[in-house]
XYZ file of C-alpha atoms in Angstrom:
761
model
C -8.346 -29.846 40.867
C -7.740 -33.282 39.374
C -7.932 -36.469 41.443
C -4.206 -36.992 41.257
C -3.520 -33.415 42.433
C -6.016 -33.784 45.258
C -4.163 -36.924 46.459
C -0.892 -35.123 46.179
C -2.084 -32.120 48.073
C -3.569 -34.371 50.820
C -0.246 -36.172 51.135
C 1.566 -32.859 51.424
C -0.939 -31.656 54.101
C -0.320 -34.837 56.056
C 3.447 -34.232 56.029
C 2.923 -30.670 57.280
C 0.618 -31.744 60.109
C 2.861 -34.618 61.241
C 5.874 -32.370 61.959
C 8.165 -29.589 60.953
C 8.144 -28.466 57.280
C 10.910 -30.118 55.328
C 11.974 -30.706 51.724
C 9.571 -33.023 50.006
C 9.200 -35.104 46.833
C 5.758 -36.596 46.792
C 4.569 -39.084 44.211
C 0.958 -40.139 43.836
C -0.523 -42.713 41.540
C 1.455 -44.189 38.655
C 4.990 -42.707 39.011
C 7.875 -44.966 37.973
C 10.215 -45.501 39.750
C 8.715 -44.248 42.991
C 11.166 -41.548 44.091
C 10.497 -42.286 47.754
C 11.635 -45.898 47.460
C 14.022 -45.565 44.575
C 15.682 -42.105 44.661
C 16.046 -40.688 41.190
C 19.486 -39.818 39.772
C 20.728 -38.181 36.576
C 20.583 -41.625 34.929
C 16.966 -42.462 35.926
C 14.388 -42.798 33.139
C 11.219 -41.657 34.771
C 7.512 -41.794 34.081
C 4.838 -39.571 35.663
C 1.645 -41.258 34.484
C 2.895 -44.091 32.425
C -0.011 -46.484 32.065
C -2.296 -44.782 34.605
C -2.741 -41.311 36.109
C 0.151 -40.074 38.256
C 1.397 -36.879 39.812
C 4.716 -35.642 41.282
C 5.184 -32.717 43.745
C 8.557 -31.148 44.505
C 8.786 -28.386 47.126
C 10.529 -27.281 50.308
C 13.849 -26.641 48.553
C 14.322 -30.201 47.411
C 16.522 -31.051 44.431
C 15.185 -33.748 42.061
C 17.421 -35.377 39.442
C 16.394 -37.499 36.462
C 17.611 -38.701 33.044
C 14.847 -38.882 30.448
C 11.313 -38.179 31.680
C 7.871 -38.743 30.262
C 4.805 -37.098 31.641
C 1.572 -38.866 30.515
C 3.136 -41.507 28.312
C 0.144 -43.614 27.198
C -3.086 -42.441 25.488
C -5.795 -41.489 27.992
C -3.388 -41.128 30.841
C -2.975 -37.911 32.865
C 0.354 -36.958 34.336
C 1.008 -33.933 36.485
C 4.228 -32.387 37.889
C 4.537 -29.346 40.207
C 7.796 -27.835 41.307
C 7.145 -25.085 43.812
C 8.998 -22.766 46.149
C 12.238 -20.930 46.233
C 15.236 -23.389 46.153
C 13.133 -26.250 44.841
C 14.772 -27.694 41.681
C 14.401 -30.374 39.137
C 17.296 -31.153 36.771
C 16.586 -33.446 33.885
C 19.792 -34.663 32.180
C 18.179 -35.871 28.934
C 14.875 -34.938 27.219
C 11.506 -34.173 28.712
C 8.112 -34.994 27.099
C 5.078 -33.326 28.649
C 2.096 -35.199 27.245
C 3.720 -37.904 25.128
C 0.484 -39.617 24.173
C -1.781 -38.575 27.077
C -2.440 -35.349 28.929
C 0.523 -33.939 30.746
C 1.166 -30.827 32.802
C 4.234 -29.200 34.332
C 3.982 -26.298 36.708
C 7.007 -24.307 37.954
C 5.793 -21.799 40.532
C 6.750 -19.529 43.451
C 10.454 -19.335 42.707
C 11.287 -22.918 41.760
C 13.668 -23.969 38.954
C 13.460 -26.718 36.368
C 16.378 -27.446 34.014
C 16.111 -29.734 30.997
C 19.446 -30.352 29.378
C 18.554 -32.021 26.048
C 15.283 -30.606 24.784
C 11.549 -30.597 25.509
C 8.442 -31.806 23.670
C 5.103 -30.526 24.871
C 2.252 -32.495 23.260
C 4.359 -35.041 21.469
C 2.056 -37.344 19.508
C -1.223 -36.752 17.733
C -4.080 -36.653 20.262
C -1.793 -35.785 23.143
C -1.995 -32.531 25.205
C 0.834 -30.903 27.046
C 0.765 -27.789 29.313
C 3.714 -26.071 30.901
C 3.239 -23.094 33.257
C 6.026 -20.988 34.755
C 4.580 -18.534 37.206
C 5.785 -16.099 39.803
C 9.000 -14.084 40.481
C 12.125 -16.327 40.354
C 10.296 -19.227 38.854
C 12.606 -20.539 36.072
C 12.458 -23.160 33.345
C 15.545 -23.743 31.200
C 15.451 -26.219 28.315
C 18.643 -26.945 26.349
C 19.372 -29.319 23.534
C 18.510 -28.490 19.970
C 14.752 -28.154 20.293
C 11.742 -27.091 22.300
C 8.436 -28.152 20.752
C 5.256 -26.446 22.000
C 2.906 -28.775 20.157
C 5.057 -31.446 18.391
C 2.327 -33.556 16.713
C -0.210 -32.953 19.421
C -1.422 -29.861 21.254
C 0.983 -27.903 23.429
C 0.725 -24.741 25.591
C 3.380 -22.752 27.389
C 2.391 -20.069 29.882
C 4.874 -17.677 31.453
C 3.244 -15.298 33.896
C 3.644 -12.978 36.897
C 7.434 -12.741 36.613
C 8.266 -16.284 35.474
C 11.379 -16.832 33.329
C 11.979 -19.346 30.521
C 15.136 -19.963 28.487
C 15.139 -22.307 25.480
C 17.107 -22.994 22.341
C 15.423 -23.390 18.941
C 11.699 -23.253 19.774
C 8.887 -24.492 17.553
C 5.297 -23.671 18.380
C 3.177 -26.205 16.388
C 6.055 -28.132 14.935
C 4.419 -30.770 12.750
C 1.448 -30.865 10.407
C -1.770 -31.089 12.341
C -0.265 -29.838 15.560
C -1.489 -26.957 17.663
C 0.747 -24.778 19.787
C -0.021 -21.839 22.005
C 2.405 -19.752 24.132
C 1.673 -16.763 26.293
C 4.002 -14.450 28.144
C 2.123 -12.139 30.494
C 2.907 -9.664 33.198
C 5.737 -7.443 34.223
C 8.979 -9.346 34.710
C 7.747 -12.335 32.697
C 10.508 -13.178 30.243
C 11.175 -15.769 27.536
C 14.613 -15.940 25.940
C 15.057 -18.324 22.990
C 17.639 -18.693 20.362
C 15.245 -19.152 17.447
C 11.490 -18.890 17.334
C 9.237 -20.613 14.866
C 5.495 -19.878 15.395
C 3.384 -22.198 13.236
C 6.164 -24.403 11.755
C 3.921 -26.853 10.027
C 0.769 -26.618 12.260
C -1.272 -23.823 13.865
C 0.858 -21.802 16.318
C 0.090 -18.711 18.332
C 2.148 -16.589 20.710
C 0.660 -13.843 22.951
C 2.820 -11.304 24.735
C 0.686 -9.182 26.966
C 0.625 -6.840 29.977
C 4.341 -6.176 29.994
C 5.682 -9.633 29.046
C 8.992 -9.892 27.167
C 10.243 -12.298 24.599
C 13.871 -12.210 23.311
C 15.022 -14.306 20.385
C 18.415 -13.296 19.148
C 20.854 -16.222 18.708
C 23.393 -15.949 15.900
C 22.331 -18.641 13.384
C 25.300 -18.422 11.017
C 24.910 -15.068 9.285
C 21.337 -14.393 10.446
C 19.235 -14.516 13.647
C 15.737 -15.470 12.676
C 12.204 -15.812 13.924
C 9.506 -17.095 11.613
C 5.718 -16.792 11.840
C 3.906 -19.240 9.442
C 6.881 -21.234 8.312
C 6.047 -24.135 6.003
C 3.350 -24.576 3.333
C -0.098 -24.825 4.987
C 1.180 -23.659 8.381
C -0.381 -20.742 10.265
C 1.335 -18.541 12.823
C -0.244 -15.824 14.821
C 1.584 -13.449 17.195
C -0.016 -10.759 19.422
C 2.102 -8.186 21.294
C -0.312 -6.072 23.350
C -0.072 -3.652 26.257
C 2.401 -1.146 27.556
C 5.952 -2.540 27.935
C 4.946 -5.819 26.205
C 7.866 -6.488 23.778
C 9.159 -8.944 21.269
C 12.914 -8.665 20.366
C 14.162 -10.684 17.459
C 16.910 -10.666 14.797
C 15.567 -11.420 11.357
C 11.768 -11.631 11.220
C 9.582 -13.513 8.705
C 5.804 -13.053 8.865
C 4.717 -15.707 6.403
C 7.732 -17.727 5.151
C 6.099 -20.487 3.110
C 2.897 -20.384 5.163
C 0.479 -17.822 6.568
C 1.665 -15.449 9.236
C -0.063 -12.744 11.322
C 1.557 -10.303 13.627
C -0.512 -7.805 15.683
C 1.067 -5.050 17.754
C -1.552 -3.321 19.847
C -2.233 -1.019 22.819
C 1.324 0.117 23.415
C 3.165 -3.166 22.517
C 6.612 -3.152 20.835
C 8.395 -5.297 18.349
C 12.056 -4.739 17.643
C 14.137 -6.672 15.177
C 17.775 -5.921 14.638
C 17.929 -7.361 11.114
C 15.744 -7.770 8.032
C 11.913 -8.008 8.030
C 9.990 -10.002 5.428
C 6.239 -10.093 5.259
C 5.160 -12.924 2.864
C 8.629 -14.159 1.866
C 7.955 -17.101 -0.440
C 5.633 -17.386 -3.388
C 2.278 -18.548 -2.162
C 2.741 -17.278 1.323
C 0.628 -14.641 3.069
C 1.751 -12.276 5.761
C -0.192 -9.612 7.579
C 1.119 -7.125 10.196
C -1.081 -4.667 12.079
C 0.318 -1.941 14.324
C -2.624 -0.412 16.192
C -2.959 2.093 18.948
C -0.966 4.871 20.498
C 2.478 3.737 21.594
C 2.335 0.548 19.584
C 5.659 0.358 17.738
C 7.575 -1.841 15.301
C 11.242 -1.054 14.797
C 13.608 -2.564 12.254
C 17.113 -1.456 13.024
C 19.350 -2.443 10.081
C 19.593 -4.224 6.802
C 21.648 -7.399 6.451
C 20.511 -8.476 2.990
C 16.764 -8.130 2.349
C 15.788 -4.946 4.159
C 12.156 -4.326 5.131
C 9.696 -6.051 2.819
C 5.889 -6.079 2.519
C 5.344 -8.873 -0.042
C 8.696 -10.271 -1.103
C 7.472 -13.080 -3.302
C 4.076 -13.637 -1.581
C 1.097 -11.520 -0.573
C 1.852 -9.124 2.269
C 0.072 -6.407 4.096
C 1.076 -3.816 6.642
C -1.617 -1.799 8.416
C -0.831 1.037 10.832
C -3.884 2.397 12.582
C -5.033 4.625 15.502
C -1.625 6.121 16.403
C 0.626 3.033 15.826
C 4.220 3.666 14.644
C 6.611 1.746 12.406
C 10.269 2.813 12.130
C 12.361 1.189 9.447
C 16.088 2.000 9.347
C 16.817 0.016 6.161
C 15.640 0.083 2.561
C 11.927 -0.697 2.412
C 10.053 -2.550 -0.406
C 6.388 -3.069 -1.115
C 5.786 -5.956 -3.553
C 9.444 -6.424 -4.275
C 9.484 -9.161 -6.880
C 7.303 -10.060 -9.871
C 4.149 -11.929 -8.901
C 4.137 -10.544 -5.337
C 1.443 -8.381 -3.778
C 2.155 -5.740 -1.190
C -0.245 -3.406 0.467
C 0.442 -0.745 3.127
C -2.179 1.372 4.837
C -1.219 4.192 7.247
C -4.490 5.613 8.622
C -5.646 7.759 11.575
C -4.202 10.646 13.605
C -0.766 9.806 14.904
C -0.340 6.687 12.756
C 3.190 6.895 11.384
C 5.680 5.134 9.191
C 9.215 6.555 9.348
C 11.566 5.099 6.718
C 15.138 6.316 7.020
C 16.292 4.914 3.639
C 14.703 4.559 0.165
C 11.121 3.261 0.021
C 10.256 1.350 -3.166
C 6.541 1.125 -3.885
C 6.857 -1.846 -6.219
C 10.135 -3.462 -7.204
C 13.498 -2.066 -6.276
C 17.233 -2.832 -6.843
C 16.528 -3.711 -10.476
C 13.531 -6.031 -9.761
C 10.377 -5.432 -11.818
C 8.156 -5.676 -8.765
C 4.593 -6.938 -8.195
C 1.355 -5.287 -7.372
C 2.222 -2.556 -4.840
C -0.124 -0.217 -3.008
C 0.607 2.487 -0.442
C -2.274 4.347 1.104
C -1.978 7.228 3.617
C -5.348 8.263 4.912
C -7.323 10.004 7.675
C -4.347 12.044 8.948
C -1.768 9.216 8.700
C 1.840 10.188 8.274
C 4.787 8.729 6.344
C 8.133 10.333 6.441
C 11.489 9.316 5.050
C 14.543 9.847 2.961
C 13.594 8.972 -0.613
C 10.938 6.965 -2.524
C 10.466 5.504 -5.941
C 6.931 4.561 -6.966
C 6.463 1.709 -9.442
C 3.040 0.727 -8.101
C 0.221 2.871 -6.724
C 0.541 5.422 -3.915
C -2.387 7.393 -2.519
C -2.346 10.205 0.094
C -5.862 11.253 0.873
C -7.698 13.351 3.395
C -6.928 16.437 5.582
C -3.819 15.985 7.700
C -2.546 12.980 5.692
C 1.104 13.626 4.913
C 4.094 12.118 3.173
C 7.387 13.921 3.720
C 10.640 13.007 1.922
C 13.869 14.820 2.716
C 15.506 13.984 -0.600
C 13.227 13.063 -3.404
C 10.100 11.347 -4.789
C 10.028 9.633 -8.127
C 6.929 8.416 -9.801
C 8.457 5.819 -12.102
C 7.344 4.109 -15.351
C 3.949 2.499 -14.654
C 3.697 4.105 -11.189
C 0.869 6.322 -9.978
C 0.738 8.921 -7.253
C -2.580 10.445 -6.120
C -2.770 13.280 -3.573
C -6.408 13.965 -2.808
C -8.975 15.615 -0.560
C -6.585 17.921 1.331
C -3.593 15.633 1.750
C -0.066 16.831 1.325
C 3.278 15.505 0.065
C 6.628 17.274 0.455
C 9.920 16.232 -1.238
C 13.248 17.719 -1.838
C 12.978 17.100 -5.610
C 10.308 15.337 -7.701
C 10.193 13.271 -10.893
C 7.187 12.013 -12.826
C 7.706 9.273 -15.347
C 4.341 7.659 -14.636
C 1.181 9.449 -13.574
C 0.819 11.898 -10.703
C -2.448 13.521 -9.732
C -3.046 16.299 -7.178
C -6.734 16.724 -6.737
C -9.074 18.625 -4.390
C -8.896 21.824 -2.448
C -5.989 21.857 0.025
C -4.224 18.936 -1.690
C -0.566 19.850 -2.219
C 2.700 18.546 -3.505
C 5.580 20.761 -2.450
C 9.020 20.323 -3.903
C 11.881 22.281 -2.406
C 13.836 21.846 -5.629
C 13.046 20.918 -9.159
C 10.164 18.804 -10.538
C 10.901 16.927 -13.704
C 7.884 15.697 -15.647
C 8.747 13.169 -18.290
C 12.452 13.511 -17.782
C 14.084 10.762 -19.855
C 10.666 9.330 -20.581
C 6.915 9.721 -20.583
C 5.096 11.199 -17.597
C 1.810 12.956 -16.748
C 1.081 15.390 -14.032
C -2.522 16.390 -13.357
C -3.308 19.166 -10.976
C -7.141 19.345 -10.792
C -10.129 20.460 -8.741
C -8.206 22.843 -6.538
C -4.909 20.966 -6.080
C -1.617 22.753 -5.775
C 1.935 21.880 -6.906
C 4.972 23.963 -6.082
C 8.536 23.627 -7.282
C 11.762 25.496 -7.941
C 13.262 25.473 -11.488
C 11.444 22.709 -13.256
C 12.188 20.685 -16.312
C 9.025 19.494 -18.016
C 10.133 16.551 -20.212
C 13.723 17.056 -21.056
C 14.474 15.350 -23.448
C 11.388 13.123 -23.929
C 7.604 13.639 -23.843
C 5.786 14.735 -20.748
C 2.294 16.065 -20.125
C 0.816 18.436 -17.566
C -2.873 19.256 -16.950
C -3.922 22.072 -14.628
C -7.710 22.127 -14.496
C -10.287 23.546 -12.103
C -10.748 26.752 -10.122
C -7.960 26.977 -7.523
C -5.766 24.373 -9.332
C -2.230 25.803 -9.453
C 1.304 24.840 -10.352
C 3.658 27.458 -9.069
C 7.350 27.338 -9.862
C 9.512 29.802 -8.069
C 12.359 29.623 -10.545
C 12.204 28.962 -14.338
C 9.943 26.457 -16.059
C 11.884 24.799 -18.876
C 9.499 22.966 -21.273
C 10.970 20.696 -23.981
C 8.922 18.327 -26.213
C 6.121 18.451 -23.658
C 2.430 19.223 -23.692
C 0.760 21.437 -21.110
C -2.937 22.383 -20.694
C -4.456 24.962 -18.366
C -8.292 24.852 -18.197
C -11.389 25.508 -16.142
C -9.793 28.290 -13.947
C -6.438 26.534 -13.453
C -3.271 28.638 -13.055
C 0.341 27.961 -14.126
C 2.856 30.400 -12.529
C 6.615 30.679 -12.928
C 9.210 33.387 -12.807
C 10.279 32.600 -16.369
C 8.650 30.254 -18.912
C 10.759 28.839 -21.700
C 9.361 26.697 -24.470
C 11.773 24.977 -26.817
C 12.127 21.849 -28.912
C 8.528 22.220 -30.175
C 6.471 21.943 -27.006
C 2.808 22.826 -26.843
C 0.852 24.877 -24.318
C -2.951 24.850 -24.433
C -4.982 27.326 -22.377
C -8.815 26.959 -22.256
C -9.692 30.608 -21.463
C -12.961 29.764 -19.586
C -13.218 30.443 -15.859
C -10.161 32.771 -16.089
C -7.618 30.025 -16.723
C -4.173 31.755 -16.816
C -0.488 31.472 -17.187
C 1.238 34.079 -14.997
C 4.966 34.800 -15.531
C 6.855 36.633 -12.805
C 3.632 37.971 -11.321
C 2.731 39.386 -14.731
C 6.088 41.131 -15.369
C 8.315 38.071 -16.166
C 9.570 36.679 -19.480
C 7.947 34.085 -21.683
C 10.258 32.647 -24.373
C 8.243 30.663 -26.948
C 9.855 28.443 -29.637
C 6.943 26.037 -29.562
C 3.152 26.401 -30.008
C 0.664 27.977 -27.690
C -3.089 27.055 -28.288
C -5.610 29.499 -26.891
C -8.965 27.679 -26.631
C -12.603 28.533 -26.185
C -15.110 25.673 -25.882
C -18.842 26.114 -25.312
C -18.547 28.244 -22.105
C -17.272 31.756 -23.024
C -19.779 34.408 -24.068
C -19.358 35.582 -27.701
C -17.178 38.634 -27.742
C -15.836 38.032 -24.221
C -12.230 39.184 -23.792
C -9.621 37.182 -21.860
C -6.048 37.756 -20.821
C -4.831 34.143 -20.619
C -1.111 34.941 -20.392
C 0.288 37.581 -18.057
C 3.921 38.501 -18.861
C 6.126 41.551 -19.184
C 8.452 40.280 -21.891
C 7.600 38.165 -24.913
C 10.338 36.382 -26.830
C 10.765 33.598 -29.330
C 9.594 32.627 -32.822
C 6.893 30.260 -31.684
C 3.228 30.372 -32.620
C 0.131 31.526 -30.742
C -2.923 29.871 -32.241
C -6.516 30.909 -31.319
C -9.143 28.064 -31.483
C -12.729 29.190 -30.904
C -11.795 32.843 -31.010
C -9.076 35.294 -32.151
C -5.794 36.365 -30.653
C -4.619 39.983 -30.433
C -0.796 39.594 -30.647
C -0.244 43.197 -29.639
C -2.559 43.458 -26.658
C -2.110 39.784 -25.748
C -5.813 39.285 -25.534
C -8.160 36.485 -26.670
C -11.630 37.352 -27.966
C -14.245 34.584 -27.915
C -15.909 33.826 -31.176
C -19.679 34.039 -31.898
C -21.412 30.647 -31.866
C -23.408 29.137 -34.710
C -26.232 26.834 -33.617
C -26.987 23.754 -35.749
C -29.177 20.728 -35.530
C -27.663 17.286 -35.561
C -27.080 15.997 -39.108
C -27.497 19.502 -40.661
C -24.532 21.215 -42.359
C -23.779 24.872 -41.606
C -21.457 27.162 -43.513
C -19.445 30.125 -42.150
C -16.310 32.213 -42.636
C -13.601 30.856 -40.350
C -11.954 34.288 -40.275
C -14.805 35.686 -38.228
C -16.544 32.693 -36.674
C -14.760 29.762 -35.037
C -17.431 27.951 -32.897
C -20.355 25.732 -33.728
C -22.786 24.130 -31.193
C -24.730 21.148 -32.611
C -27.721 20.001 -30.716
C -29.583 16.704 -31.069
C -33.264 17.495 -30.751
C -34.019 13.912 -29.944
C -32.061 13.852 -26.651
C -31.205 17.441 -26.003
C -27.505 16.554 -25.899
C -25.014 18.804 -27.656
C -21.476 18.915 -28.928
C -19.289 21.927 -29.488
C -16.791 22.282 -32.365
C -14.148 24.989 -31.956
C -11.902 25.736 -34.878
C -8.702 27.567 -35.698
C -9.044 31.250 -36.506
C -7.896 31.632 -40.127
C -6.218 34.824 -41.275
C -7.898 34.926 -44.676
C -11.577 34.597 -45.411
C -12.375 30.864 -45.687
C -15.798 29.266 -45.913
C -16.104 26.014 -43.879
C -18.983 23.545 -43.910
C -19.517 21.705 -40.646
C -21.895 18.867 -39.693
C -22.168 16.552 -36.713
C -24.523 13.655 -36.129
C -24.903 11.159 -33.272
C -23.310 7.776 -33.860
C -25.996 5.115 -33.968
C -26.802 1.526 -34.999
C -24.161 -1.111 -35.546
C -21.251 1.313 -35.125
C -22.401 2.340 -31.718
C -23.126 -1.252 -30.856
C -19.641 -2.232 -31.728
C -18.273 0.261 -29.221
C -20.662 -0.847 -26.493
C -19.547 -4.448 -26.931
C -15.912 -3.397 -26.457
C -16.445 -1.626 -23.123
C -15.715 -3.132 -19.745
C -18.396 -3.885 -17.170
C -19.289 -0.658 -15.500
C -18.718 1.576 -18.500
C -21.232 3.351 -20.636
C -21.182 5.685 -23.660
C -22.022 9.265 -22.543
C -21.808 10.846 -26.020
C -20.788 9.669 -29.509
C -20.611 11.958 -32.603
C -19.533 11.767 -36.154
C -18.059 14.910 -37.671
C -17.770 16.185 -41.327
C -15.795 19.371 -41.884
C -15.120 20.649 -45.369
C -12.464 23.288 -46.129
C -10.371 22.896 -42.976
C -6.660 22.242 -43.266
C -5.617 18.657 -42.867
C -3.937 18.211 -39.440
C -5.040 21.556 -38.113
C -6.137 21.435 -34.471
C -9.753 21.515 -33.354
C -11.365 21.556 -29.902
C -14.341 19.239 -29.248
C -16.669 19.689 -26.218
C -19.048 16.773 -25.611
C -22.084 17.271 -23.412
C -21.781 14.229 -21.079
C -24.027 15.524 -18.275
C -23.253 16.115 -14.650
C -22.168 13.736 -11.970
C -19.037 12.133 -13.408
C -15.358 12.534 -12.486
C -12.715 13.398 -14.995
C -10.588 10.405 -14.087
C -13.518 8.131 -14.968
C -13.756 9.609 -18.503
C -12.100 8.160 -21.572
C -12.278 8.920 -25.345
C -12.666 6.547 -28.304
C -12.041 7.134 -31.959
C -13.696 5.515 -35.020
C -11.595 5.799 -38.210
C -14.298 4.309 -40.520
C -13.250 0.722 -39.826
C -13.263 0.228 -36.103
C -13.057 1.760 -32.688
C -9.755 2.343 -30.880
C -8.895 4.106 -27.568
C -7.936 7.756 -28.215
C -5.144 9.389 -26.348
C -7.125 12.414 -25.113
C -4.394 13.262 -22.537
C -5.673 16.878 -22.290
C -9.284 15.895 -21.518
C -10.966 18.263 -19.151
C -14.421 18.266 -17.535
C -16.317 21.342 -16.327
C -19.242 19.520 -14.752
C -21.174 19.303 -18.034
C -18.875 19.235 -21.023
C -15.819 17.038 -21.576
C -13.359 18.805 -23.884
C -10.297 17.682 -25.785
C -8.210 18.535 -28.818
C -8.119 16.578 -32.130
C -6.192 16.960 -35.367
C -8.616 15.168 -37.677
C -12.393 14.624 -38.058
C -14.297 11.349 -38.083
C -16.181 9.843 -35.102
C -15.408 10.195 -31.430
C -17.069 8.962 -28.260
C -16.725 9.786 -24.588
C -17.180 6.891 -22.185
C -17.659 7.020 -18.446
C -18.209 4.717 -15.551
C -21.871 3.691 -15.233
C -23.658 6.475 -13.212
C -25.842 6.196 -10.179
C -29.200 4.355 -10.693
C -31.110 7.621 -10.992
C -28.831 8.673 -13.820
C -29.215 5.327 -15.466
C -33.011 5.852 -15.535
C -32.487 9.288 -16.941
C -30.122 8.061 -19.732
C -32.527 5.226 -20.460
C -35.256 7.745 -20.915
C -33.146 9.824 -23.227
C -32.326 6.786 -25.379
C -35.984 5.804 -25.605
C -36.994 9.292 -26.422
C -34.329 9.382 -29.145
C -35.617 6.142 -30.625
C -39.246 7.346 -30.518
C -38.330 10.744 -32.137
C -36.438 9.095 -34.978
C -39.366 6.711 -35.540
C -41.643 9.721 -35.939
């Protein structure tokens, strides 16, 4: 207890001991004018601690009046005011400053009421400190006028606890640059109602709502009702809403306007805003919202103009963890405008984001959009109406789900990855960018059609046990689309008809494509690598395949010579399209593929053979033990081909290495020479790149005799040892991968040194 407060308490005790309890206004120390000798009125300009310490005590149901009041006016001065007890009131006609240049405090406790008609400043000047506490049921502080500063240029705190009530107009926590403001609303029945709320206007501001406290900010400011966290450039605002029944109700909410804003909703707290939400509104701003814990909820009820935004022009993040929930009833945008960054993470059992309108992952409403990321992981859940992906969306892990009642579009430049047992469901689907479903248990279920490349380019990859289902699909109508189904258990099942136009599909390494009816037209291409029982199944084996395009039946290095495969199961075969066997022969009557014998050759040595009977060559580099397979078209007439392959070395290989990014390395580079083969005829190359790499980390380069360029090996597959892809011309090719683990680096280094030593011998 401060000396001034001790004196004040002693004076109060003396009054109590001297007779019956009665209303009291007690001044101690430097209080001007002294209310005992000069009663205050609504026109009194009062000082509580003007040039020296002073205190004022109001209790016993007394009613104090004043005009303009300063508590702790001068530097170094302490001023204290306490209004206590039911019926005790203080009405200030003009403005109140708590800590003008010194250290000032105001306590409203035990049912007392303080009313300020024309605005309040807590911690007015730099170096000052102001503290206001409103505590206990019925305790009330009302401040009117156009402002309430909690930290004007100095440091200000506002505490509302144990059922206290505060009402203010436009409130600024940390109003000016260099100021510090802290407000806390704590306990059941503790309420703060304010017209507008700015947390961190130009300084560092913080608001805590805990243990059942409530803050309402909902005044109509023209068209909008707004609350801002991190308002101006360089400002920082931090809001915590924590605990069951703790709640913040606002109109329009900015988390990072020009400045830096943080909002945390934890342990059952709730934030509800009736209008737009913007995380990182202006360019250069940052905004971060975390909703953490079961029962923790953020609700946006409607859209006035902007909707729900994570990164409007700035850098925004939304993190939903450990059972938190976000409900957005307006359009939602992640990285809405060019130059913005938006990241959303929904992670953990029970963590949920429900969006009732369209969710744009990047851009929206004609905007190009910035760098957008949506990640749903560890059993997190997102559900909604419709979504368009122009950025990157990842759903990963068992129990992680994204459900859309209408549709999901992976737009130009957008990527969707469904991995490691996650699931996505949508009414209809569209892929104009890149969609990947990978890993056992990973699923994308479309109740209706799935269009791949519709009105543009798109790639769908179903790999390593992933599953896609749809009903009556258009693959690329009328433009180019690509589909890869690779890996045992990888399946695309269409319950209606699969209509393929100007598209390219590949089934490999045990993948399955299933449909009731498969129709190829407008010169599409289907490639089936027969290894591991890769298949296309039409109508369970009794349906119709209509082919007006080209079907490539492929055998790389895996199949045993003479092994027979049934890569297409159908009951009816129609159309004038072609079936071309590469690496074997095709029985057009029995619809069987027979794998070719394999000729072994050493690197740099030419081998000759009849392409009517042999279609596979395996070339081995004795210096490294690495190999490359060359599978060729089965020719109807006897034709002698001469094939040679040699590792790319020296300056040519050095040129490629210099072009690669950090973290990439060449896993195989070969130069090919094939004589007697038709120009433009397809071939299938299989590079031994070793184990331990992922298909998505592999890329192919091509050397045309002058320089290296990236090669569009869209059909690239990897079986754990060989990376295989189709070409229509021979020169030099290389397969590049991310740098492997240190042990593999040592192994590769050893192989390189062995090769150098062998060639020197």
